[in-house]
C-alpha positions as a Markdown table, in Angstrom:
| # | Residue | x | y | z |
|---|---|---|---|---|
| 1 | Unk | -6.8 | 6.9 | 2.8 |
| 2 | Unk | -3.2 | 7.2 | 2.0 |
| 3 | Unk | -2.9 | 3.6 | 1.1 |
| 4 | Unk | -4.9 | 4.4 | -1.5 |
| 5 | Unk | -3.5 | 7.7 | -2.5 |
| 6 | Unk | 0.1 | 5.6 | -2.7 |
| 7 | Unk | -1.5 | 3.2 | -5.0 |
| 8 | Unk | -3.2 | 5.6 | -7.6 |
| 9 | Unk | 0.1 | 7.7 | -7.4 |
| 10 | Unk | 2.0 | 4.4 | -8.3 |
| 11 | Unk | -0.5 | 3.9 | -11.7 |
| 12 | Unk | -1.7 | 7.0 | -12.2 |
| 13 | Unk | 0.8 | 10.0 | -10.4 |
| 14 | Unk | -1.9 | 12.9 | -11.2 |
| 15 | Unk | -4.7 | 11.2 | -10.0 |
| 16 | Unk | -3.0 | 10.9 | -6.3 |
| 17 | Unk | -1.6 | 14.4 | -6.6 |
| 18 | Unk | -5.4 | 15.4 | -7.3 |
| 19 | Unk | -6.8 | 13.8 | -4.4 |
| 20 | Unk | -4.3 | 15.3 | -1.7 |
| 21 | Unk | -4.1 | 18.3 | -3.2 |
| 22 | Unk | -6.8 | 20.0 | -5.4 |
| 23 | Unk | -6.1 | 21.6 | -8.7 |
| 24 | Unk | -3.5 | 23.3 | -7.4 |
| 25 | Unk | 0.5 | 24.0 | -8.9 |
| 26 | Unk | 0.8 | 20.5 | -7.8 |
| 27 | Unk | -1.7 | 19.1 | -9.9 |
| 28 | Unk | -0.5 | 21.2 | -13.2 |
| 29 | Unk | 3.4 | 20.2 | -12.5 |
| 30 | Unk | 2.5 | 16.2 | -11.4 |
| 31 | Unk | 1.2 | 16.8 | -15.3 |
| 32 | Unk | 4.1 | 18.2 | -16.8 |
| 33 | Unk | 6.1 | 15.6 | -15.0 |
| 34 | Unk | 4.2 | 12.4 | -15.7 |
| 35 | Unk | 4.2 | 13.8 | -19.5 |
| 36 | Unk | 8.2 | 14.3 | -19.5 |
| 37 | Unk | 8.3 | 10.9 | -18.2 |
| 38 | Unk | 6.4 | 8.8 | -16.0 |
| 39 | Unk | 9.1 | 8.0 | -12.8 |
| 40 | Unk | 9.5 | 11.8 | -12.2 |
| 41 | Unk | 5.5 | 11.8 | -12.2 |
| 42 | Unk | 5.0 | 9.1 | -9.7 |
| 43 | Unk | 8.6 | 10.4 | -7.1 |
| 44 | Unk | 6.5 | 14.0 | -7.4 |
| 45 | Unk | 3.2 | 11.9 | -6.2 |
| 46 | Unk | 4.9 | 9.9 | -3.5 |
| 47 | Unk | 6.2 | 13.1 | -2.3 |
| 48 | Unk | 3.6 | 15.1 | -2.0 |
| 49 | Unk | 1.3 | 12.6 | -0.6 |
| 50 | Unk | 3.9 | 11.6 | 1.7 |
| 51 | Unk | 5.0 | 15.1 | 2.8 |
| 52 | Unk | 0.9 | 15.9 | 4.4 |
C-alpha cells in the first residue's frame, strides 16, 4: 500500500498525505505546501509517508 501512497504523493502530494494520515495538520500543511509550490508539496508527502 505504500507503493501506491508513493505514487499519488508523486502526482498528487495531498492525496498521499490524505491516505496515510487523515484530515489531520498534515493534510491542511501538504495543502499550503503543494499551493506555494508543488516540490515542497510532494518532499512533505514522501516524508510523511515514508516516516510511518
Amino acid at each position: 500500500m505504500d507503493i501506491i501512497r508513493l505514487i499519488l504523493s508523486i502526482l498528487l502530494p495531498p492525496v498521499g498525505v490524505f491516505l496515510q494520515v487523515g484530515l489531520g495538520l498534515h493534510f491542511w500543511l501538504n495543502i499550503l505546501l503543494t499551493l506555494c509550490g508543488y516540490l515542497p508539496g510532494i518532499i512533505h508527502a514522501v516524508w510523511i509517508i515514508a516516516r510511518k
